């Protein structure tokens, strides 16, 4: 529509979701995600990955590690080991870590929203409140 | 450049509100759900958006709804004449050309001034079709002697104002004196005659949204053509929650009587982004008709400058400095 035509009709027009930033982030990770265990990205003991797809287009987005029971056991063991130190820093110390985590999520909320949505069946307005 | 406005904002195509008798029962039943109002007002911007050429078109429409205003103690005839020139040609010609809107006779909706400046404005706008709105009835406090307030309207109409923005006595709302408020506005409406009446409620001073809703309804029952949020001189002027309450009352009055009443937010709207929010609310709550200058006006002065900068950005990809657009 020309601007004059929109001026007369006052229709809303499209406001499409832009997934570029999510795609760029996935590419930057080599389109392959391992398991984050014991403070490091680690290959899964299972040796298996599964495909994550964009359901709207069928496009393969990335490979994601498929954990088996040995991977879960390793993760639980790492968590148990970390629990002592986590308890030792006290309520205030834990609160500082949680706050920093929350701020990191807030700072990256648009990316998280869009990266989350392109693998799902929902259409998003990109509004990080939802 | 003598642009002749094609807007005809003061002559509504719909029937003019003749008012109805005061309905106290309806007023008593009015309730406002504050948290629902706040939620709707804050989420609307996330639900609807206009981008790119749609945004340009919506901003041009907003320009056609602006009552370009100067209400300062240091106003002079020179300033008013400059304002009127800007009203005739609100957007630089080359930008209008690039937007494909050169042949649309785009002007602002009106020029709004104090009584003393009405004659100057009327002369400066001669032949343009742009109406002059006069603020009246002891603007902004509205506490001058009643008979003089009525005479003020008559004098402005005689001087050529086609629209009168009156202020209500906020005290009547705060003391719940609905009869006094109704009678006052009715008297002002009678004094207006053919000139259109906008009732300024001073929403920032009414304390509760329930009061805003009641005052809105009374103004319409008394014959107002437009209800307007503020004088622009209060500490809180036009906001989206207040707008939502007022337009719901407009909708209720339309359901009751069939009359369409206009809405005017005034004060505190200085960015293009702000005004899009108001336009979206009008379209969502009342419909397409309330985007036109015969039912929607914007009391603003610096807003026009920001819209021009946004339009220039759309056309050229760059933001310009203020001085690249003719002074208003």
Short mmCIF file of C-alpha atoms in Angstrom, two decimals:
data_model
loop_
_atom_site.label_atom_id
_atom_site.label_comp_id
_atom_site.label_asym_id
_atom_site.label_seq_id
_atom_site.Cartn_x
_atom_site.Cartn_y
_atom_site.Cartn_z
CA UNK A 1 0.00 0.00 0.00
CA UNK A 2 1.16 3.54 -0.62
CA UNK A 3 1.41 5.90 2.31
CA UNK A 4 -1.58 7.84 1.00
CA UNK A 5 -3.62 4.63 0.90
CA UNK A 6 -2.62 3.74 4.46
CA UNK A 7 -3.46 7.33 5.50
CA UNK A 8 -7.01 6.71 4.31
CA UNK A 9 -7.49 3.18 5.57
CA UNK A 10 -5.39 3.44 8.78
CA UNK A 11 -4.77 -0.29 8.68
CA UNK A 12 -2.16 -1.76 11.00
CA UNK A 13 0.13 -3.49 8.55
CA UNK A 14 2.42 -6.43 9.30
CA UNK A 15 4.84 -6.40 12.22
CA UNK A 16 6.70 -9.63 11.66
CA UNK A 17 8.86 -11.26 14.26
CA UNK A 18 12.53 -10.96 13.37
CA UNK A 19 14.42 -14.10 14.23
CA UNK A 20 17.79 -12.99 12.88
CA UNK A 21 19.35 -12.40 16.29
CA UNK A 22 18.33 -15.89 17.41
CA UNK A 23 19.66 -17.49 14.22
CA UNK A 24 22.95 -15.61 14.58
CA UNK A 25 23.35 -16.81 18.14
CA UNK A 26 22.68 -20.43 17.17
CA UNK A 27 25.21 -20.17 14.33
CA UNK A 28 27.79 -18.69 16.70
CA UNK A 29 27.49 -21.89 18.76
CA UNK A 30 28.18 -24.02 15.70
CA UNK A 31 24.54 -25.14 15.61
CA UNK A 32 25.39 -27.86 18.10
CA UNK A 33 24.71 -27.77 21.81
CA UNK A 34 26.27 -30.06 24.41
CA UNK A 35 25.33 -30.59 28.04
CA UNK A 36 26.33 -27.97 30.60
CA UNK A 37 27.54 -30.05 33.56
CA UNK A 38 29.96 -29.22 36.36
CA UNK A 39 30.47 -25.67 35.05
CA UNK A 40 31.54 -26.78 31.54
CA UNK A 41 30.00 -27.69 28.20
CA UNK A 42 30.56 -31.44 27.89
CA UNK A 43 29.86 -33.98 25.20
CA UNK A 44 27.09 -36.38 26.23
CA UNK A 45 28.25 -39.82 27.40
CA UNK A 46 25.41 -41.20 25.30
CA UNK A 47 27.20 -39.93 22.20
CA UNK A 48 23.85 -38.91 20.75
CA UNK A 49 22.32 -35.61 19.59
CA UNK A 50 18.80 -34.93 18.32
CA UNK A 51 17.60 -32.34 15.83
CA UNK A 52 15.63 -29.27 16.85
CA UNK A 53 13.42 -28.02 14.02
CA UNK A 54 11.46 -24.88 13.18
CA UNK A 55 7.94 -26.38 13.00
CA UNK A 56 6.73 -23.67 10.65
CA UNK A 57 9.28 -24.46 7.95
CA UNK A 58 10.79 -27.84 8.88
CA UNK A 59 14.18 -26.15 8.81
CA UNK A 60 16.75 -27.85 11.05
CA UNK A 61 17.87 -25.28 13.62
CA UNK A 62 20.48 -27.15 15.66
CA UNK A 63 21.61 -30.40 17.16
CA UNK A 64 21.00 -30.77 20.87
CA UNK A 65 22.72 -33.34 23.10
CA UNK A 66 20.55 -36.27 24.15
CA UNK A 67 21.40 -37.21 27.74
CA UNK A 68 21.13 -40.84 28.93
CA UNK A 69 21.01 -42.17 32.48
CA UNK A 70 24.81 -42.02 32.80
CA UNK A 71 24.75 -38.31 31.81
CA UNK A 72 22.06 -37.64 34.41
CA UNK A 73 24.06 -39.53 37.05
CA UNK A 74 27.15 -37.46 36.25
CA UNK A 75 25.17 -34.27 36.52
CA UNK A 76 23.63 -35.28 39.85
CA UNK A 77 27.08 -36.20 41.19
CA UNK A 78 28.45 -32.79 40.14
CA UNK A 79 25.50 -31.04 41.75
CA UNK A 80 25.91 -32.96 45.01
CA UNK A 81 29.57 -32.03 45.12
CA UNK A 82 28.73 -28.39 44.55
CA UNK A 83 26.00 -28.32 47.18
CA UNK A 84 28.44 -28.04 50.10
CA UNK A 85 30.02 -24.88 48.76
CA UNK A 86 26.66 -23.48 47.75
CA UNK A 87 25.34 -23.92 51.27
CA UNK A 88 28.51 -22.51 52.79
CA UNK A 89 28.26 -19.11 51.11
CA UNK A 90 25.07 -18.45 53.04
CA UNK A 91 21.72 -16.94 52.12
CA UNK A 92 23.14 -13.58 51.19
CA UNK A 93 25.83 -15.12 48.99
CA UNK A 94 23.30 -17.28 47.17
CA UNK A 95 21.04 -14.28 46.72
CA UNK A 96 23.87 -12.41 44.98
CA UNK A 97 24.36 -15.25 42.52
CA UNK A 98 20.65 -15.55 41.84
CA UNK A 99 20.32 -11.81 41.33
CA UNK A 100 23.21 -11.83 38.86
CA UNK A 101 21.56 -14.71 37.02
CA UNK A 102 18.26 -12.85 36.92
CA UNK A 103 19.95 -9.73 35.55
CA UNK A 104 21.65 -11.81 32.85
CA UNK A 105 18.29 -13.26 31.83
CA UNK A 106 16.78 -9.74 31.78
CA UNK A 107 19.58 -8.36 29.64
CA UNK A 108 19.17 -11.15 27.15
CA UNK A 109 15.40 -11.47 27.38
CA UNK A 110 14.68 -10.62 23.73
CA UNK A 111 17.19 -13.20 22.51
CA UNK A 112 15.86 -15.84 24.89
CA UNK A 113 12.31 -15.08 23.79
CA UNK A 114 13.06 -15.37 20.10
CA UNK A 115 15.43 -18.33 20.38
CA UNK A 116 12.77 -20.07 22.44
CA UNK A 117 9.97 -19.29 20.04
CA UNK A 118 11.46 -20.30 16.73
CA UNK A 119 11.60 -23.91 17.92
CA UNK A 120 7.99 -23.86 19.08
CA UNK A 121 4.60 -23.70 17.46
CA UNK A 122 3.71 -20.31 18.94
CA UNK A 123 3.69 -16.99 17.14
CA UNK A 124 5.28 -14.34 19.26
CA UNK A 125 5.06 -10.59 19.36
CA UNK A 126 8.59 -10.58 20.66
CA UNK A 127 7.36 -9.02 23.86
CA UNK A 128 9.59 -10.42 26.58
CA UNK A 129 6.83 -9.96 29.19
CA UNK A 130 5.07 -13.01 27.77
CA UNK B 1 1.99 28.54 0.28
CA UNK B 2 -1.75 28.71 0.83
CA UNK B 3 -2.78 25.16 1.64
CA UNK B 4 -6.54 24.82 1.78
CA UNK B 5 -7.37 22.17 4.31
CA UNK B 6 -9.56 19.35 3.09
CA UNK B 7 -10.10 18.13 6.63
CA UNK B 8 -13.30 20.02 7.64
CA UNK B 9 -12.81 18.89 11.22
CA UNK B 10 -15.45 21.04 12.90
CA UNK B 11 -18.28 19.96 10.64
CA UNK B 12 -19.01 16.44 11.73
CA UNK B 13 -20.67 14.09 9.33
CA UNK B 14 -22.53 12.58 12.22
CA UNK B 15 -25.37 14.19 14.15
CA UNK B 16 -24.34 16.82 16.68
CA UNK B 17 -24.80 15.92 20.36
CA UNK B 18 -27.83 17.78 21.70
CA UNK B 19 -27.33 16.42 25.19
CA UNK B 20 -29.78 14.52 27.39
CA UNK B 21 -31.26 15.16 30.84
CA UNK B 22 -28.92 14.39 33.74
CA UNK B 23 -29.18 10.70 34.63
CA UNK B 24 -28.06 10.34 38.25
CA UNK B 25 -28.82 6.61 38.39
CA UNK B 26 -26.40 5.86 35.61
CA UNK B 27 -23.74 7.96 37.35
CA UNK B 28 -24.21 6.15 40.63
CA UNK B 29 -23.62 2.81 38.93
CA UNK B 30 -20.31 3.81 37.36
CA UNK B 31 -17.40 1.70 38.58
CA UNK B 32 -13.83 1.56 37.32
CA UNK B 33 -11.66 -1.54 37.71
CA UNK B 34 -8.32 0.13 38.36
CA UNK B 35 -6.02 -2.87 37.96
CA UNK B 36 -7.77 -3.92 34.75
CA UNK B 37 -7.43 -0.38 33.37
CA UNK B 38 -3.73 -0.25 34.22
CA UNK B 39 -3.10 -3.66 32.72
CA UNK B 40 -4.90 -2.89 29.50
CA UNK B 41 -3.19 0.47 29.14
CA UNK B 42 0.27 -0.99 29.69
CA UNK B 43 -0.10 -4.08 27.48
CA UNK B 44 -1.78 -2.44 24.51
CA UNK B 45 1.56 -1.24 23.16
CA UNK B 46 2.85 -4.79 23.14
CA UNK B 47 -0.18 -6.10 21.30
CA UNK B 48 -0.29 -3.63 18.46
CA UNK B 49 2.38 -1.80 16.59
CA UNK B 50 2.80 0.13 13.36
CA UNK B 51 6.12 0.11 11.57
CA UNK B 52 7.80 1.63 8.52
CA UNK B 53 5.41 3.06 5.94
CA UNK B 54 2.44 2.30 8.20
CA UNK B 55 4.05 4.32 10.95
CA UNK B 56 4.66 7.19 8.52
CA UNK B 57 1.02 7.18 7.46
CA UNK B 58 -0.25 7.03 11.05
CA UNK B 59 2.00 9.93 12.02
CA UNK B 60 0.69 11.99 9.10
CA UNK B 61 -2.83 11.23 10.29
CA UNK B 62 -1.80 12.35 13.79
CA UNK B 63 -0.63 15.67 12.33
CA UNK B 64 -4.07 16.19 10.82
CA UNK B 65 -5.52 15.83 14.32
CA UNK B 66 -3.20 18.23 16.15
CA UNK B 67 -4.67 21.42 17.64
CA UNK B 68 -1.47 23.42 17.30
CA UNK B 69 -1.39 25.33 20.54
CA UNK B 70 0.20 28.32 22.17
CA UNK B 71 -1.06 29.32 25.61
CA UNK B 72 1.75 31.27 27.21
CA UNK B 73 1.81 34.50 29.09
CA UNK B 74 4.36 35.85 26.63
CA UNK B 75 2.38 35.10 23.47
CA UNK B 76 2.49 37.80 20.85
CA UNK B 77 0.75 38.33 17.52
CA UNK B 78 4.01 37.41 15.80
CA UNK B 79 4.19 34.06 17.51
CA UNK B 80 0.58 33.29 16.68
CA UNK B 81 1.10 34.18 13.02
CA UNK B 82 4.11 31.89 12.87
CA UNK B 83 2.07 29.10 14.45
CA UNK B 84 -0.67 29.59 11.87
CA UNK B 85 1.83 29.41 9.04
CA UNK B 86 3.05 26.11 10.47
CA UNK B 87 -0.55 24.86 10.74
CA UNK B 88 -1.05 25.52 7.03
CA UNK B 89 2.16 23.73 6.09
CA UNK B 90 3.03 21.37 8.95
CA UNK B 91 5.51 19.21 7.01
CA UNK B 92 8.35 20.44 4.78
CA UNK B 93 7.28 20.29 1.14
CA UNK B 94 10.11 18.01 0.01
CA UNK B 95 9.27 15.45 2.70
CA UNK B 96 5.58 15.48 1.71
CA UNK B 97 6.66 14.94 -1.88
CA UNK B 98 8.83 11.96 -0.92
CA UNK B 99 5.90 10.51 1.05
CA UNK B 100 3.53 10.90 -1.89
CA UNK B 101 1.25 13.19 0.08
CA UNK B 102 1.80 16.56 -1.66
CA UNK B 103 -1.67 16.71 -3.15
CA UNK B 104 -3.56 15.90 0.03
CA UNK B 105 -3.75 19.43 1.50
CA UNK B 106 -2.41 18.23 4.81
CA UNK B 107 -2.89 20.75 7.60
CA UNK B 108 -3.18 20.49 11.36
CA UNK B 109 -6.69 20.04 12.79
CA UNK B 110 -6.92 23.50 14.34
CA UNK B 111 -4.97 26.27 16.03
CA UNK B 112 -5.66 26.78 19.73
CA UNK B 113 -5.05 30.15 21.44
CA UNK B 114 -6.26 32.46 24.20
CA UNK B 115 -9.20 34.79 23.45
CA UNK B 116 -7.00 37.83 22.85
CA UNK B 117 -5.23 36.04 20.01
CA UNK B 118 -8.35 34.70 18.27
CA UNK B 119 -8.68 37.58 15.83
CA UNK B 120 -5.01 37.40 14.85
CA UNK B 121 -5.29 33.66 14.27
CA UNK B 122 -8.50 33.93 12.29
CA UNK B 123 -6.90 36.50 9.98
CA UNK B 124 -3.70 34.49 9.61
CA UNK B 125 -5.66 31.35 8.71
CA UNK B 126 -8.04 33.05 6.31
CA UNK B 127 -8.92 30.93 3.31
CA UNK B 128 -7.23 27.87 4.78
CA UNK B 129 -10.26 26.15 6.24
CA UNK B 130 -8.40 25.55 9.49
CA UNK B 131 -10.61 26.42 12.49
CA UNK B 132 -9.47 28.49 15.45
CA UNK B 133 -10.16 27.00 18.88
CA UNK B 134 -10.22 29.38 21.83
CA UNK B 135 -9.61 28.29 25.40
CA UNK B 136 -12.23 29.93 27.55
CA UNK B 137 -14.18 30.22 30.81
CA UNK B 138 -11.27 31.37 32.93
CA UNK B 139 -8.75 28.89 31.53
CA UNK B 140 -6.83 27.22 33.16
CA UNK B 141 -8.31 27.34 36.68
CA UNK B 142 -11.84 28.26 35.62
CA UNK B 143 -12.65 30.15 38.80
CA UNK B 144 -13.50 33.59 37.44
CA UNK B 145 -17.07 34.93 37.90
CA UNK B 146 -19.58 32.70 36.18
CA UNK B 147 -21.30 35.42 34.15
CA UNK B 148 -17.92 36.57 32.83
CA UNK B 149 -17.03 33.00 31.87
CA UNK B 150 -20.16 32.82 29.72
CA UNK B 151 -19.41 36.24 28.20
CA UNK B 152 -15.88 35.08 27.41
CA UNK B 153 -17.31 32.30 25.23
CA UNK B 154 -19.60 34.73 23.45
CA UNK B 155 -16.73 37.13 22.81
CA UNK B 156 -14.50 34.41 21.35
CA UNK B 157 -17.28 33.13 19.10
CA UNK B 158 -17.92 36.70 17.91
CA UNK B 159 -14.19 37.06 17.17
CA UNK B 160 -14.36 34.05 14.88
CA UNK B 161 -13.47 31.03 17.01
CA UNK B 162 -15.26 27.96 15.70
CA UNK B 163 -14.34 25.79 18.67
CA UNK B 164 -14.31 26.60 22.36
CA UNK B 165 -12.29 24.62 24.91
CA UNK B 166 -13.93 25.25 28.29
CA UNK B 167 -12.70 24.19 31.72
CA UNK B 168 -15.11 22.61 34.19
CA UNK B 169 -15.16 23.55 37.87
CA UNK B 170 -13.15 20.66 39.29
CA UNK B 171 -14.56 21.45 42.72
CA UNK B 172 -18.01 20.29 41.58
CA UNK B 173 -16.57 16.85 40.82
CA UNK B 174 -14.64 16.66 44.08
CA UNK B 175 -17.73 17.62 46.12
CA UNK B 176 -20.03 15.40 44.06
CA UNK B 177 -22.21 18.33 42.96
CA UNK B 178 -23.35 16.71 39.72
CA UNK B 179 -26.23 19.14 39.15
CA UNK B 180 -23.95 22.15 39.37
CA UNK B 181 -21.49 20.58 36.94
CA UNK B 182 -24.24 19.65 34.48
CA UNK B 183 -25.85 23.10 34.60
CA UNK B 184 -22.51 24.85 34.14
CA UNK B 185 -21.55 22.87 31.05
CA UNK B 186 -25.04 23.23 29.62
CA UNK B 187 -24.84 27.00 29.96
CA UNK B 188 -21.45 27.02 28.24
CA UNK B 189 -22.82 24.89 25.42
CA UNK B 190 -25.70 27.29 24.90
CA UNK B 191 -23.27 30.22 24.75
CA UNK B 192 -21.25 28.40 22.09
CA UNK B 193 -24.12 28.24 19.63
CA UNK B 194 -22.73 26.78 16.41
CA UNK B 195 -19.20 26.70 17.77
CA UNK B 196 -18.16 23.28 19.02
CA UNK B 197 -17.55 22.75 22.70
CA UNK B 198 -14.68 20.73 24.13
CA UNK B 199 -15.02 20.14 27.88
CA UNK B 200 -11.66 20.07 29.67
CA UNK B 201 -12.04 17.86 32.73
CA UNK B 202 -8.66 18.50 34.36
CA UNK B 203 -8.25 14.76 34.95
CA UNK B 204 -4.97 15.20 36.83
CA UNK B 205 -6.90 17.05 39.53
CA UNK B 206 -9.86 14.70 39.80
CA UNK B 207 -7.99 12.17 41.99
CA UNK B 208 -9.89 8.98 41.07
CA UNK B 209 -10.71 7.34 37.77
CA UNK B 210 -14.29 7.00 38.94
CA UNK B 211 -14.46 10.78 39.13
CA UNK B 212 -12.98 11.01 35.64
CA UNK B 213 -15.64 8.62 34.36
CA UNK B 214 -18.47 10.54 36.03
CA UNK B 215 -17.22 13.92 34.88
CA UNK B 216 -16.89 12.57 31.32
CA UNK B 217 -20.45 11.28 31.32
CA UNK B 218 -21.89 14.49 32.76
CA UNK B 219 -20.07 16.61 30.19
CA UNK B 220 -21.53 14.52 27.37
CA UNK B 221 -25.04 14.57 28.86
CA UNK B 222 -24.76 18.35 29.09
CA UNK B 223 -24.01 18.61 25.39
CA UNK B 224 -20.23 18.60 24.95
CA UNK B 225 -18.99 17.80 21.45
CA UNK B 226 -15.60 16.67 22.73
CA UNK B 227 -14.24 15.65 26.09
CA UNK B 228 -10.67 16.68 26.78
CA UNK B 229 -8.28 15.46 29.45
CA UNK B 230 -6.39 18.50 30.66
CA UNK B 231 -5.38 22.10 30.38
CA UNK B 232 -1.78 21.05 29.93
CA UNK B 233 -0.92 23.08 33.01
CA UNK B 234 -1.55 20.35 35.59
CA UNK B 235 1.23 18.18 36.97
CA UNK B 236 -0.27 15.08 35.34
CA UNK B 237 -1.89 15.53 31.98
CA UNK B 238 -2.95 12.97 29.36
CA UNK B 239 -2.16 9.34 30.17
CA UNK B 240 -3.32 6.07 28.62
CA UNK B 241 -5.23 4.83 31.71
CA UNK B 242 -7.24 8.05 31.89
CA UNK B 243 -7.82 7.84 28.15
CA UNK B 244 -9.16 4.31 28.49
CA UNK B 245 -11.68 5.39 31.12
CA UNK B 246 -12.85 8.36 29.07
CA UNK B 247 -13.26 6.44 25.82
CA UNK B 248 -15.24 3.72 27.60
CA UNK B 249 -17.61 6.49 28.71
CA UNK B 250 -17.78 7.75 25.13
CA UNK B 251 -18.75 4.26 24.09
CA UNK B 252 -21.38 4.07 26.83
CA UNK B 253 -22.86 7.42 25.79
CA UNK B 254 -23.01 6.28 22.19
CA UNK B 255 -24.83 3.12 23.23
CA UNK B 256 -27.28 5.23 25.23
CA UNK B 257 -27.99 7.95 22.70
CA UNK B 258 -26.38 7.15 19.35
CA UNK B 259 -24.25 10.32 19.53
CA UNK B 260 -20.55 10.13 18.79
CA UNK B 261 -18.44 12.34 21.05
CA UNK B 262 -14.87 13.28 20.25
CA UNK B 263 -11.84 12.79 22.48
CA UNK B 264 -8.85 15.08 22.96
CA UNK B 265 -5.78 14.24 25.04
CA UNK B 266 -3.77 17.33 25.87
CA UNK B 267 -0.48 17.97 27.61
CA UNK B 268 2.49 15.69 28.08
CA UNK B 269 2.43 14.22 24.59
CA UNK B 270 5.74 15.23 23.08
CA UNK B 271 7.00 12.21 21.14
CA UNK B 272 5.75 10.44 18.05
CA UNK B 273 5.95 7.16 19.94
CA UNK B 274 3.53 8.51 22.57
CA UNK B 275 0.92 9.59 20.06
CA UNK B 276 0.93 6.24 18.26
CA UNK B 277 -0.05 4.66 21.57
CA UNK B 278 -3.06 6.98 21.83
CA UNK B 279 -4.07 6.38 18.22
CA UNK B 280 -3.88 2.62 18.70
CA UNK B 281 -6.07 2.89 21.78
CA UNK B 282 -8.63 4.95 19.85
CA UNK B 283 -8.76 2.41 17.05
CA UNK B 284 -8.97 -0.57 19.41
CA UNK B 285 -11.55 0.93 21.77
CA UNK B 286 -13.76 3.11 19.58
CA UNK B 287 -12.95 2.21 15.99
CA UNK B 288 -11.63 3.75 12.78
CA UNK B 289 -13.85 6.87 12.92
CA UNK B 290 -12.07 8.06 16.05
CA UNK B 291 -8.79 8.48 14.18
CA UNK B 292 -10.17 11.40 12.18
CA UNK B 293 -9.98 15.06 13.23
CA UNK B 294 -13.74 15.39 13.62
CA UNK B 295 -13.62 12.91 16.53
CA UNK B 296 -9.98 12.93 17.67
CA UNK B 297 -7.74 15.89 18.44
CA UNK B 298 -4.41 16.22 20.09
CA UNK B 299 -3.49 19.21 22.22
CA UNK B 300 0.21 19.55 21.52
CA UNK B 301 2.93 21.95 20.49
CA UNK B 302 6.31 20.23 20.44
CA UNK B 303 4.86 16.91 19.20
CA UNK B 304 4.78 18.18 15.63
CA UNK B 305 8.53 18.70 15.67
CA UNK B 306 9.20 15.13 16.79
CA UNK B 307 6.83 13.73 14.16
CA UNK B 308 8.65 15.70 11.47
CA UNK B 309 11.97 14.24 12.60
CA UNK B 310 10.53 10.73 12.48
CA UNK B 311 9.16 11.35 8.99
CA UNK B 312 12.51 12.68 7.83
CA UNK B 313 14.16 9.58 9.27
CA UNK B 314 11.71 7.40 7.36
CA UNK B 315 12.45 9.22 4.10
CA UNK B 316 16.22 9.64 4.43
CA UNK B 317 17.30 7.12 7.06
CA UNK B 318 18.79 9.87 9.22
CA UNK B 319 17.56 11.98 12.11
CA UNK B 320 17.71 15.72 11.51
CA UNK B 321 18.40 18.48 13.98
CA UNK B 322 15.45 20.65 15.03
CA UNK B 323 16.59 23.64 13.03
CA UNK B 324 16.11 21.82 9.75
CA UNK B 325 12.35 22.06 10.16
CA UNK B 326 10.51 25.39 10.02
CA UNK B 327 9.81 26.83 13.45
CA UNK B 328 6.28 26.58 14.78
#
